[in-house]
Coordinates of C-alpha atoms and ligand atoms in Angstrom, one line a residue:
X1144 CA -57.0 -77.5 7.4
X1145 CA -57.7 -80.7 5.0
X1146 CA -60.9 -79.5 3.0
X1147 CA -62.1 -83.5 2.1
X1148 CA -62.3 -85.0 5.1
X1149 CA -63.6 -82.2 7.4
X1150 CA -64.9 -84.0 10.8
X1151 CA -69.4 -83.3 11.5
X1152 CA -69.5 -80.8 14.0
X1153 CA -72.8 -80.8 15.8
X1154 CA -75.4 -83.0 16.3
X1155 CA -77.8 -79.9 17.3
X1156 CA -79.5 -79.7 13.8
X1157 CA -79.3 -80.7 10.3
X1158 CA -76.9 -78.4 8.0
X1159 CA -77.0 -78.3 4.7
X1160 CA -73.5 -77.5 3.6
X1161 CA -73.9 -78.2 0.0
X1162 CA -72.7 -77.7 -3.4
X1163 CA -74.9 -77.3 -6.6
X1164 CA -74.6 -77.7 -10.2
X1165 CA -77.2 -77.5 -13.4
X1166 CA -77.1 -77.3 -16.9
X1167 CA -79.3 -76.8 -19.3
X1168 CA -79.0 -77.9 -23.3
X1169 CA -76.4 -79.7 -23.7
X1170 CA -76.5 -83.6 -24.6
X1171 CA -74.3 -84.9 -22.4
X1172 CA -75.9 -83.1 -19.5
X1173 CA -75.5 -85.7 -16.8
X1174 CA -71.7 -85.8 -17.4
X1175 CA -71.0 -82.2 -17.3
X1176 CA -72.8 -82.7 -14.1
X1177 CA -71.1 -85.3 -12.6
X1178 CA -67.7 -83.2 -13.4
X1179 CA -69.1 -79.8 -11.6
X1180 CA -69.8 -82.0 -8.4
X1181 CA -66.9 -83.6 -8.7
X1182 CA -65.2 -79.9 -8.5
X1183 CA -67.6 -78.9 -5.9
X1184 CA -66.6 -82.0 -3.5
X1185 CA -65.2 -80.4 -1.3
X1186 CA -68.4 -78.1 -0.4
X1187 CA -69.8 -81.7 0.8
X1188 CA -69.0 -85.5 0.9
X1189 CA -71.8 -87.3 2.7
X1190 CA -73.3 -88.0 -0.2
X1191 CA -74.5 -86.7 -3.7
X1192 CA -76.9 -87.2 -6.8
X1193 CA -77.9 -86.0 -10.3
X1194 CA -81.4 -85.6 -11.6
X1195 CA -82.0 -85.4 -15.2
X1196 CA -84.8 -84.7 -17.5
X1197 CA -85.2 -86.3 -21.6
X1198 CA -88.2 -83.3 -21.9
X1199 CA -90.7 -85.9 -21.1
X1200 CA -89.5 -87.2 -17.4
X1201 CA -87.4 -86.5 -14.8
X1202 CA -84.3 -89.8 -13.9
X1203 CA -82.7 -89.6 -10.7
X1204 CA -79.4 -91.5 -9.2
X1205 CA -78.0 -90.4 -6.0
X1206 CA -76.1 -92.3 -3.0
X1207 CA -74.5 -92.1 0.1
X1208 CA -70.0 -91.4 -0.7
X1209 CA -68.2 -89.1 -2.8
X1210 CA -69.2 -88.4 -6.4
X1211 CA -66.3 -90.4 -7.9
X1212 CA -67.3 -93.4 -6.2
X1213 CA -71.1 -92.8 -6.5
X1214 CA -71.6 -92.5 -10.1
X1215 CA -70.1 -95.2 -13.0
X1216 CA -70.4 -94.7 -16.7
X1217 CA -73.2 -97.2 -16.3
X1218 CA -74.8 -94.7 -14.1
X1219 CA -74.5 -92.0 -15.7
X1220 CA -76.0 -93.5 -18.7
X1221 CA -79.6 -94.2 -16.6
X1222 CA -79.0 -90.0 -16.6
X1223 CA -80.5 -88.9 -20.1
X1224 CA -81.4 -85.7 -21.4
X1225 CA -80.2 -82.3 -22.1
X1226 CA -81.0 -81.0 -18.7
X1227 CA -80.1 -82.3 -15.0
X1228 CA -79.0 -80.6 -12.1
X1229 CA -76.7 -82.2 -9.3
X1230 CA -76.1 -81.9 -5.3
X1231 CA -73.1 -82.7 -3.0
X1232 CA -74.3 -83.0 1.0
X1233 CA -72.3 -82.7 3.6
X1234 CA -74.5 -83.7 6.9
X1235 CA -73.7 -83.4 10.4
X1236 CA -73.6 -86.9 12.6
X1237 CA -77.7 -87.4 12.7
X1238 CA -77.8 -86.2 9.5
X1239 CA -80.2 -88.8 7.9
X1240 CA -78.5 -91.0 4.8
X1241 CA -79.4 -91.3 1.9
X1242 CA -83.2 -89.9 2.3
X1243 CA -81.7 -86.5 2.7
X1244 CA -79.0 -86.8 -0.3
X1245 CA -80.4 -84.5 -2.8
X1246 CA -82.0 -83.3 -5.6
X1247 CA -85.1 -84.2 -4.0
X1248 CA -87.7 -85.0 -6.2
X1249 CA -91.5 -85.2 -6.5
X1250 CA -94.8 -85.5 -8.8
X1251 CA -97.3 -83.1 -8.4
X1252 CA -100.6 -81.6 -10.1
X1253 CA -98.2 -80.0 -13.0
X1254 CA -95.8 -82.5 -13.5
X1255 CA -92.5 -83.2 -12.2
X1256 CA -89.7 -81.2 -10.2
X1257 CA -86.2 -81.6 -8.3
X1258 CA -84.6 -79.5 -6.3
X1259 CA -81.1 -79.3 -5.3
X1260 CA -80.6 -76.7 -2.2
X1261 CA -77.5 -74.9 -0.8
X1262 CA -78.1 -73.6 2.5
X1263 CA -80.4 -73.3 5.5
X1264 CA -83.5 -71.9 6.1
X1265 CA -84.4 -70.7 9.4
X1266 CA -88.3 -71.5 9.8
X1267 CA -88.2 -74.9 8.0
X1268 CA -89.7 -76.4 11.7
X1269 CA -92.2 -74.4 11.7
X1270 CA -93.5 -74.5 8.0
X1271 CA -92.9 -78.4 8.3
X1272 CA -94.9 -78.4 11.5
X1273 CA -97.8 -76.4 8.8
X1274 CA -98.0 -78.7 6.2
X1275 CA -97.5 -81.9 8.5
X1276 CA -100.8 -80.5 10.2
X1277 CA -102.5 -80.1 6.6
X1278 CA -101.4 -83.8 5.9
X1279 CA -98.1 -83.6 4.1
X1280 CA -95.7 -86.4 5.2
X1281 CA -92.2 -85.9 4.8
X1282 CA -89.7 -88.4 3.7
X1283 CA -86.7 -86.8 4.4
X1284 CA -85.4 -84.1 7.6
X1285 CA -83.9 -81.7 5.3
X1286 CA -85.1 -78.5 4.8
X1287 CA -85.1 -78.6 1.7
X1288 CA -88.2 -80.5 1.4
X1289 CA -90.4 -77.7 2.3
X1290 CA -90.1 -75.9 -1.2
X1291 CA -91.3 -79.0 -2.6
X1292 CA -94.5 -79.2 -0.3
X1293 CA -95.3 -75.9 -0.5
X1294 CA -95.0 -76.0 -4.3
X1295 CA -97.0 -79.1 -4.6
X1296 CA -99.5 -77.4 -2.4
X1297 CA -100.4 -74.5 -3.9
X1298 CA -103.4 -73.8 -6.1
X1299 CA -102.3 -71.5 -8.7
X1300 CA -101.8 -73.0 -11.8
X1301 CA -98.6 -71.1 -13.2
X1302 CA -95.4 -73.2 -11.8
X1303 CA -93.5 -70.3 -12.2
X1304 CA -95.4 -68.6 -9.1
X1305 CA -96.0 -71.8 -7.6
X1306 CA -91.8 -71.1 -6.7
X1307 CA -92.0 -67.6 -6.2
X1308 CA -94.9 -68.6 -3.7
X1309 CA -92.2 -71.1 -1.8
X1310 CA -89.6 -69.1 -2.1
X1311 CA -91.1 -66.3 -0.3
X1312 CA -92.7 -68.5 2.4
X1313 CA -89.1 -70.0 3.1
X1314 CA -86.9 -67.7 5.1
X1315 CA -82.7 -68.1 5.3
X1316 CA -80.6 -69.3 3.0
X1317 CA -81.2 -70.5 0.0
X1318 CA -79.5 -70.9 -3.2
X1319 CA -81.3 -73.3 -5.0
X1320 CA -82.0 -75.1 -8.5
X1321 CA -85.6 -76.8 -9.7
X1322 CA -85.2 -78.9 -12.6
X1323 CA -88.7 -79.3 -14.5
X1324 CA -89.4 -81.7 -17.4
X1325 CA -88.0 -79.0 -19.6
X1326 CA -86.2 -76.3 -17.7
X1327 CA -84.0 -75.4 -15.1
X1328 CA -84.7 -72.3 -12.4
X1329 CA -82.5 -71.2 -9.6
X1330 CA -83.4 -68.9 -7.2
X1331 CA -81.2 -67.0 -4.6
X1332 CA -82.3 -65.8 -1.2
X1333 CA -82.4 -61.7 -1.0
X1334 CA -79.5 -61.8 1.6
X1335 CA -77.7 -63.8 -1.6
X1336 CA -75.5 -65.6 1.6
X1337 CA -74.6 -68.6 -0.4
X1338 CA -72.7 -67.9 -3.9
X1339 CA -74.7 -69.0 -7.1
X1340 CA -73.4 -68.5 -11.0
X1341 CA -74.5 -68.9 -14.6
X1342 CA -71.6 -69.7 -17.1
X1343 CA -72.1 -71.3 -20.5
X1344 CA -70.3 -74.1 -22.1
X1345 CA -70.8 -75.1 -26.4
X1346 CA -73.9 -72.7 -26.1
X1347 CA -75.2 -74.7 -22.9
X1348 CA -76.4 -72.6 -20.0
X1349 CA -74.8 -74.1 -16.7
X1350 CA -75.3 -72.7 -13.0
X1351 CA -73.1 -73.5 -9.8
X1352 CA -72.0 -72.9 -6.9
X1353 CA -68.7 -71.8 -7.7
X1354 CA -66.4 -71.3 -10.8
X1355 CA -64.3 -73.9 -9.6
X1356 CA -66.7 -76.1 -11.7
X1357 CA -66.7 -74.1 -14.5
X1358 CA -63.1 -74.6 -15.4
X1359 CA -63.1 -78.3 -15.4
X1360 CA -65.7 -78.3 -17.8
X1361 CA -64.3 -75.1 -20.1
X1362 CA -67.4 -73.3 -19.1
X1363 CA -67.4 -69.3 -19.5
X1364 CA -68.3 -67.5 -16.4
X1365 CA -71.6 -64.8 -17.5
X1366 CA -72.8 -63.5 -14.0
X1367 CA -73.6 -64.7 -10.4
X1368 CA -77.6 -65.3 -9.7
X1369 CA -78.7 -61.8 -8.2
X1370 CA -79.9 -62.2 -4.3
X1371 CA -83.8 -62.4 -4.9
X1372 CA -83.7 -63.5 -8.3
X1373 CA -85.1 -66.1 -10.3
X1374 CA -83.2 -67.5 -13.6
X1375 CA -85.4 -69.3 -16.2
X1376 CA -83.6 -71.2 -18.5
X1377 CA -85.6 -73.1 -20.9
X1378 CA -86.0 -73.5 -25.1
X1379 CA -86.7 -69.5 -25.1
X1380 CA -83.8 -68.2 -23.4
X1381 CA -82.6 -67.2 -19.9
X1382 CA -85.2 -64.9 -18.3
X1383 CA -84.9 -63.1 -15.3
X1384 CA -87.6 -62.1 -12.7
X1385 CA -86.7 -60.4 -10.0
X1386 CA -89.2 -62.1 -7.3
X1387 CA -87.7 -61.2 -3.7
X1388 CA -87.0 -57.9 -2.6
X1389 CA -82.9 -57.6 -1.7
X1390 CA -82.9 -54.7 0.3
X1391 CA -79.1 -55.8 1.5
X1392 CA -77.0 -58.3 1.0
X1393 CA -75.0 -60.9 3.5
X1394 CA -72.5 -62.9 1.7
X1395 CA -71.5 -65.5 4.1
X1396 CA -67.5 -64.2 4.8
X1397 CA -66.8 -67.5 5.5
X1398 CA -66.6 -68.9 2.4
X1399 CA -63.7 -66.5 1.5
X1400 CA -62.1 -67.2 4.9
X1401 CA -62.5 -71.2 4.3
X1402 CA -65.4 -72.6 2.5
X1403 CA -64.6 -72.0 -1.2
X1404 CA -62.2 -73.1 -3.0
X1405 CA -59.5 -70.6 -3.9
X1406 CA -59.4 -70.8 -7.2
X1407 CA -63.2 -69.7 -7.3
X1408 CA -64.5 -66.3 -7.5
X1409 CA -67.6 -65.6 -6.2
X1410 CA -69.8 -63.0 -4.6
X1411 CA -69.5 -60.7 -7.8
X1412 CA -66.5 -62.6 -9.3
X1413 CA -64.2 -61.9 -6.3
X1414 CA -61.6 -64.6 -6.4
X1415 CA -61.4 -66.7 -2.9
X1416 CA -57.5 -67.2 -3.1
X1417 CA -56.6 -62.9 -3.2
X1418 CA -59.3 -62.4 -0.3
X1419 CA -57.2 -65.4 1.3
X1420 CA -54.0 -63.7 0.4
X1421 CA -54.8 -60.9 1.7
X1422 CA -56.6 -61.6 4.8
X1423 CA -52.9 -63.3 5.8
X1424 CA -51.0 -60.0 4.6
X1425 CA -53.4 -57.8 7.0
X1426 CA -52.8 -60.3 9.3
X1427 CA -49.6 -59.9 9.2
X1428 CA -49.4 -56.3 9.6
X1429 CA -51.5 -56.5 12.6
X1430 CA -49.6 -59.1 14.3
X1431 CA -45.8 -59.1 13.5
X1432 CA -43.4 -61.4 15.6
X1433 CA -39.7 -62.4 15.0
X1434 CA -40.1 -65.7 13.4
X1435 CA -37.2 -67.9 11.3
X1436 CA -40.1 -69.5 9.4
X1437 CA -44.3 -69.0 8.6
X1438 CA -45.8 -72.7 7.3
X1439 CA -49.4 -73.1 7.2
X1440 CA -51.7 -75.4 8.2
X1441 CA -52.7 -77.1 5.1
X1442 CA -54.8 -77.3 2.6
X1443 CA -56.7 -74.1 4.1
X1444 CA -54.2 -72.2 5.6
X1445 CA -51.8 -72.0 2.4
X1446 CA -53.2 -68.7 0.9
X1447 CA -53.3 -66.8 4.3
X1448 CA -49.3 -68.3 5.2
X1449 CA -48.1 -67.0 1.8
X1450 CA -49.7 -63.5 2.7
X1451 CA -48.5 -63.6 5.8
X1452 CA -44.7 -64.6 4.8
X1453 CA -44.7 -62.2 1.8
X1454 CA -45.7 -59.2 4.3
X1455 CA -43.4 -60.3 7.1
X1456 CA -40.4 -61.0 5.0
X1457 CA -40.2 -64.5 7.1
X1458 CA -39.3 -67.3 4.6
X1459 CA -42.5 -69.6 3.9
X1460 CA -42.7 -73.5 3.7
X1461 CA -44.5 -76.5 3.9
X1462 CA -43.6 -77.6 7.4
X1463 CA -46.9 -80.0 7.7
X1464 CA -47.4 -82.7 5.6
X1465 CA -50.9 -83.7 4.9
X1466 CA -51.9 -86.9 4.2
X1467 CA -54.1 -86.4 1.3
X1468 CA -55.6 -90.4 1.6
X1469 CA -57.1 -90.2 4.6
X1470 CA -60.8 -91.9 4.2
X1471 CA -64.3 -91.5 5.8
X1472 CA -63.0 -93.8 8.3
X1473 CA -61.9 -91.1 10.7
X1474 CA -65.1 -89.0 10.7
X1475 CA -66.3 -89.7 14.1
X1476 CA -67.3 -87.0 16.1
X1477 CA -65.7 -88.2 19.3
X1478 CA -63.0 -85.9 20.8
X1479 CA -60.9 -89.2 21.3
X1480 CA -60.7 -89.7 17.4
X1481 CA -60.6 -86.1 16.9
X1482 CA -57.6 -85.9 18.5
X1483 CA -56.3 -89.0 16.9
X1484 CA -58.0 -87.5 13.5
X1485 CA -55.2 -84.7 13.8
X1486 CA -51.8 -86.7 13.5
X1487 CA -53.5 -89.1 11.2
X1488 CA -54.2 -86.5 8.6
X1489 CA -50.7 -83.9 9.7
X1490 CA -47.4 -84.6 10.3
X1491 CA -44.5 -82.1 10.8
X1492 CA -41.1 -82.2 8.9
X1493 CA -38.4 -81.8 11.6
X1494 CA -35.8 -80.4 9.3
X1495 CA -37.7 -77.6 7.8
X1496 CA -38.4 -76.7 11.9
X1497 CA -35.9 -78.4 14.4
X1498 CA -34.6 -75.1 16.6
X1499 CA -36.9 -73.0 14.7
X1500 CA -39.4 -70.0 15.8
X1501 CA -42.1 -71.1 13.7
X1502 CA -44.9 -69.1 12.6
X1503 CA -48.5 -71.3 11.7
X1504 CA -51.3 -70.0 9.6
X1505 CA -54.3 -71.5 10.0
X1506 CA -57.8 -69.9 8.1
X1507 CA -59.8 -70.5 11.9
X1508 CA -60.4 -72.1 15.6
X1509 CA -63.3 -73.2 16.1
X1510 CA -63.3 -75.8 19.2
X1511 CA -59.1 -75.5 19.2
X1512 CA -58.8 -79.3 19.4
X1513 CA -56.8 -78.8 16.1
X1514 CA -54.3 -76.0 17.3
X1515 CA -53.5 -77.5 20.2
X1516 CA -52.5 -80.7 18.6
X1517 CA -50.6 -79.3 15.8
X1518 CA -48.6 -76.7 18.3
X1519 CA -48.1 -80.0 20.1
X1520 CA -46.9 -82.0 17.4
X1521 CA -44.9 -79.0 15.8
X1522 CA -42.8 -78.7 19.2
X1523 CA -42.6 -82.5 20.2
X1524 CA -42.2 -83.7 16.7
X1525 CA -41.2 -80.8 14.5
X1526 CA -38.7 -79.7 17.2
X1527 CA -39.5 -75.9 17.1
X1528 CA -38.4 -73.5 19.2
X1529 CA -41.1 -71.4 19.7
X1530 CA -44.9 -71.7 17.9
X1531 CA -46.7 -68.7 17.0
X1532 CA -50.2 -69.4 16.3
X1533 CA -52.0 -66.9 13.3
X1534 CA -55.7 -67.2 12.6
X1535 CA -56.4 -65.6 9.2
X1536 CA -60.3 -65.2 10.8
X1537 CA -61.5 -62.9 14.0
X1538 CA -62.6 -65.7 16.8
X1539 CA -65.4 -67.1 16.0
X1540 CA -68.0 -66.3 18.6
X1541 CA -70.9 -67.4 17.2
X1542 CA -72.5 -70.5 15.0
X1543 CA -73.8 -70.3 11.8
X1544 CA -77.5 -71.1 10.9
X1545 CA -77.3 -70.6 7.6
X1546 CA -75.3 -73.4 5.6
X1547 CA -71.9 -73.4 8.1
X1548 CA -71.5 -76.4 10.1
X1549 CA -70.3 -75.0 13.4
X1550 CA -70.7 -76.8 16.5
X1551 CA -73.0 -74.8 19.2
X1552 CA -72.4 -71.6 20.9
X1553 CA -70.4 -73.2 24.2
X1554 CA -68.0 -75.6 22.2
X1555 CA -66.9 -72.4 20.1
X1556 CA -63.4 -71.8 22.2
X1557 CA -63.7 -68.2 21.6
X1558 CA -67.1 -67.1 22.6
X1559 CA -66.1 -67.9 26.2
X1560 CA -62.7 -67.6 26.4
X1561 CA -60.0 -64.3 25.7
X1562 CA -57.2 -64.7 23.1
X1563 CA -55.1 -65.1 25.9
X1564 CA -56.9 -68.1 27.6
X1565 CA -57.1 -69.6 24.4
X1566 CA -53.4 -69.0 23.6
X1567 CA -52.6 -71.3 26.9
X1568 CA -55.1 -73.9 25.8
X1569 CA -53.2 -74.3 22.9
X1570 CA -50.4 -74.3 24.1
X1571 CA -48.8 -71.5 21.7
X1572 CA -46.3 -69.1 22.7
X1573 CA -48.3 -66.0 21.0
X1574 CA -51.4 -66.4 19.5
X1575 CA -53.4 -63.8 17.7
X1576 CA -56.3 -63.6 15.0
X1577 CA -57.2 -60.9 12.1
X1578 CA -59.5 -58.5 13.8
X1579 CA -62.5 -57.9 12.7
X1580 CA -61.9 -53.9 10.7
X1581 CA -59.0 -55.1 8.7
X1582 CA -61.0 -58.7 7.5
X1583 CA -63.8 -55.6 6.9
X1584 CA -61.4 -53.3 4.9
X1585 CA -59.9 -56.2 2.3
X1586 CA -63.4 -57.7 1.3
X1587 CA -64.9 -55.5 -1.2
X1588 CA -67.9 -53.4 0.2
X1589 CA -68.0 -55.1 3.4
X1590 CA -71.7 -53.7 4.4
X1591 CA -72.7 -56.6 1.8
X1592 CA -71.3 -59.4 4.1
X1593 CA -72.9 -61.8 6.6
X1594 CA -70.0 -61.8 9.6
X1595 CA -72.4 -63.0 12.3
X1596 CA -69.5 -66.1 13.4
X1597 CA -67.3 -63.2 14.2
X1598 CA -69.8 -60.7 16.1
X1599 CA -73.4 -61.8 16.4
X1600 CA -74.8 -59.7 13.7
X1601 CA -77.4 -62.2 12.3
X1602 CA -78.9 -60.6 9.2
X1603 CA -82.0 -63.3 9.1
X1604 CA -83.9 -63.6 12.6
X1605 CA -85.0 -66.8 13.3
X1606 CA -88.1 -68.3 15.6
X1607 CA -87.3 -68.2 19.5
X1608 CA -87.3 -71.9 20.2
X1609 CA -85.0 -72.6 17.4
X1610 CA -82.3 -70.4 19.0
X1611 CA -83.0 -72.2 22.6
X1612 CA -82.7 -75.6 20.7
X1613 CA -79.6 -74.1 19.1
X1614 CA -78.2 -73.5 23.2
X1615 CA -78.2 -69.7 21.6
X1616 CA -77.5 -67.3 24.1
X1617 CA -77.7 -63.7 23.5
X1618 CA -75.9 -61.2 25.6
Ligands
LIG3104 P1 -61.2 -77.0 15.8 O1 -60.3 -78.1 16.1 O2 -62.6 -77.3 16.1 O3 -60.7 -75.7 16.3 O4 -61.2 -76.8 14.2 C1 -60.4 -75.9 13.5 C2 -60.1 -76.4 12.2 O5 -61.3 -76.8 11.5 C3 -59.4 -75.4 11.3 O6 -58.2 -76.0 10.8 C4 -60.3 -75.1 10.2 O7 -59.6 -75.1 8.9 C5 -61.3 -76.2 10.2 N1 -62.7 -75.7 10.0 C6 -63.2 -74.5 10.1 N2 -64.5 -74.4 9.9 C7 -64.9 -75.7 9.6 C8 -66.2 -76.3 9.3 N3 -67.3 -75.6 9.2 N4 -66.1 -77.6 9.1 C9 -65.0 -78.4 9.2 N5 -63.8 -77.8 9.5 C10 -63.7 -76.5 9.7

């Protein structure tokens, strides 16, 4: 459903649900900046900043909101240089203001550095609990903050290893961009979960987290960061060093399923709205029903639905209206406002599906607080017949720990309850998801994919108390 104004989840552990931008050589750095985070929004809208560098010193704005409303002309212009990179946040409830909004930045024996992370890492609490007991002190609960300790901590003299050093302490997710005094590095983890590319705009070398950002600033996509690489990209070039062993991959699936937007293409240039597309088409096939009309729920339903009615032959539409001014104001993470959050954000047009069997694509359930309203609200409102519910996305079974928000293991509906239970929760008249082979056989070369939120395969193990802490319970 509505991308902007996606409600915080968990209060279990900080996320870092993120979208990052850099550039490098171009003299209106900070802008081009500001415009990739404002295409990234949607990846995160707690809060955001930019960092730049003039060659001599790093300058640094960032702020609680959305990027629009963060960052002024006047702003901007406190941004100079020809290099900066940028961060959208997206937190859950105890997620920690502004001290977590990123880049983070810090002085140490070799100058200056920023960082600007997308993902998770799995022992950040255990390298934080290190370096605390070596006499770091931490100003933010972000685990992001650990690359910076442990570059500022180490003794070799070469920056350049000082990262590789961090990088392969860290374990998880990371996709991540340092900005020095006079060049920009990112780094992806080996698993490359979290999508990462290099385009170029009037000969300036930018890097983000999706394409998305790359057309609103007429920037030519090159290639995605590998998994384990590191990207220089200073006065000399781009240079590569490969500094992380990839022995597989584990793209995260759900950013094709609902993450990124789908006019991006990522993981190898695969664009987000085909996958989408076809997810719903598969769907489709797998789980036909006589239907007058198939409507989606939008904004992140819409590529699945028009799958889904192209395959079926049923006629699509927009049968839910989405309020697209809906503020911050209803982001509280009580079940009350949730359910209020639903009608406030959807509302059903009655002639498109008065007497109507009605088909609703939505890309996932994750608690089914949302289906169960909009089935609701589609019969009492819409005045439909029947409601079939269609989940372009197996049940998700179990959280993600590497960059997804998802609440814990017990509030995801399906990793206690059957299809069937959860089709009488929701009050639908059929329900039924994409299975798991046929989400397999549309991504290409699905061995490269992280699908633990649909079947427990965790690529990246993680320390035994962090899963208790997470309420993880393995079969
Ligand atoms: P729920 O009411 O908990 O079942 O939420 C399901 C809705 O949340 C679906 O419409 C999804 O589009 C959306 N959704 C899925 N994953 C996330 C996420 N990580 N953060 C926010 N919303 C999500």
């Amino acid at each position: 459903m509505d991308r902007n104004i996606r409600l915080p989840y968990a209060f279990h552990d900080i996320h870092e649900e993120c979208g990052i931008f850099g550039v490098f050589g171009h003299p209106e750095a900070a802008n081009l900046t500001y415009l990739g985070l404002y295409a990234l929004q949607h990846r995160g809208q707690e809060g955001a900043g930019i960092c730049s560098s003039d060659g001599a010193s790093l300058h640094i704005e960032k702020s609680i909101g959305l990027v629009a409303d963060i960052f002024s002309e006047k702003r901007l212009k406190r941004l100079p240089g020809s290099i900066a990179i940028g961060h959208n946040r997206y937190s859950t409830a105890g997620g920690g203001g502004l001290k977590n909004v990123q880049p983070l930045m810090a002085n140490y024996a070799l100058g200056s550095i920023a960082i600007a992370h997308n993902g998770n890492l799995v022992n950040a609490e255990q390298l934080k609990e290190e370096l605390e007991t070596e006499g770091a002190i931490f100003q933010s609960t972000s685990d992001s903050e650990v690359f910076l300790h442990l570059i500022a901590r180490s003794k070799n003299e070469d920056p350049y290893e000082r990262i590789i050093e961090a990088v392969r302490t860290a374990a998880g997710a990371f996709s991540l961009l340092f900005l020095g005094e006079s060049e920009l590095i990112a780094v992806r983890d080996p698993l490359g979960v979290r999508p990462l590319s290099i385009g170029m705009v009037d000969g300036a070398y930018v890097v983000a987290s999706e394409t998305c950002a790359f057309d609103l600033i007429g920037a030519e996509y090159i290639r995605d960061v590998e998994p384990g690489e590191m990207v220089i990209i200073n006065h000399n070039g781009i240079r590569s060093v490969p500094v992380l062993q990839s022995l597989r991959k584990a793209f995260c699936i759900f950013e094709f399923i609902y993450f990124a937007r789908p006019d991006s293409y990522i993981f190898n240039h695969t664009c987000v709205n085909t996958m989408r597309k076809e997810f719903g088409r598969q769907l489709a096939r797998e789980s036909m029903v006589d239907a007058d009309i198939v409507i989606p729920v939008p904004d992140s339903g819409v590529p699945a639905a028009i799958g889904f009615a192209e395959e079926s032959g049923i006629p699509f539409d927009f049968g839910l209206i989405r309020n697209h001014y809906v503020g911050r104001t209803f982001i509280e993470p009580k079940q009350t406002i949730r359910h209020f959050g639903v009608k406030i954000k959807l509302n059903p047009v009655r002639d498109l599906l008065n007497g109507k069997r009605v088909v609703v694509v939505d890309d996932s359930i994750v608690r089914g607080t949302t289906s169960k309203k909009i089935v609701k609200m589609i019969r009492e409102i819409g005045g439909a017949k029947e409601v079939h519910m269609r989940i372009s996305s197996p049940p998700t079974v179990g959280p993600c720990f590497y960059g997804i928000d998802t609440p814990t293991r017990q509030e995801l509906i399906a990793s206690s309850h059957r299809t069937e239970e959860i089709k009488k929760y929701i009050t639908a008249d059929s329900l039924a998801y994409l299975s798991i082979e046929g989400l397999k056989n549309i991504v290409p070369d699905s061995s490269n994919y992280c699908t633990a939120c649909f079947d427990n395969n965790y690529p990246i193990m993680f320390p035994k108390e962090k899963l208790e802490q997470m309420e993880l319970v393995f079969a």
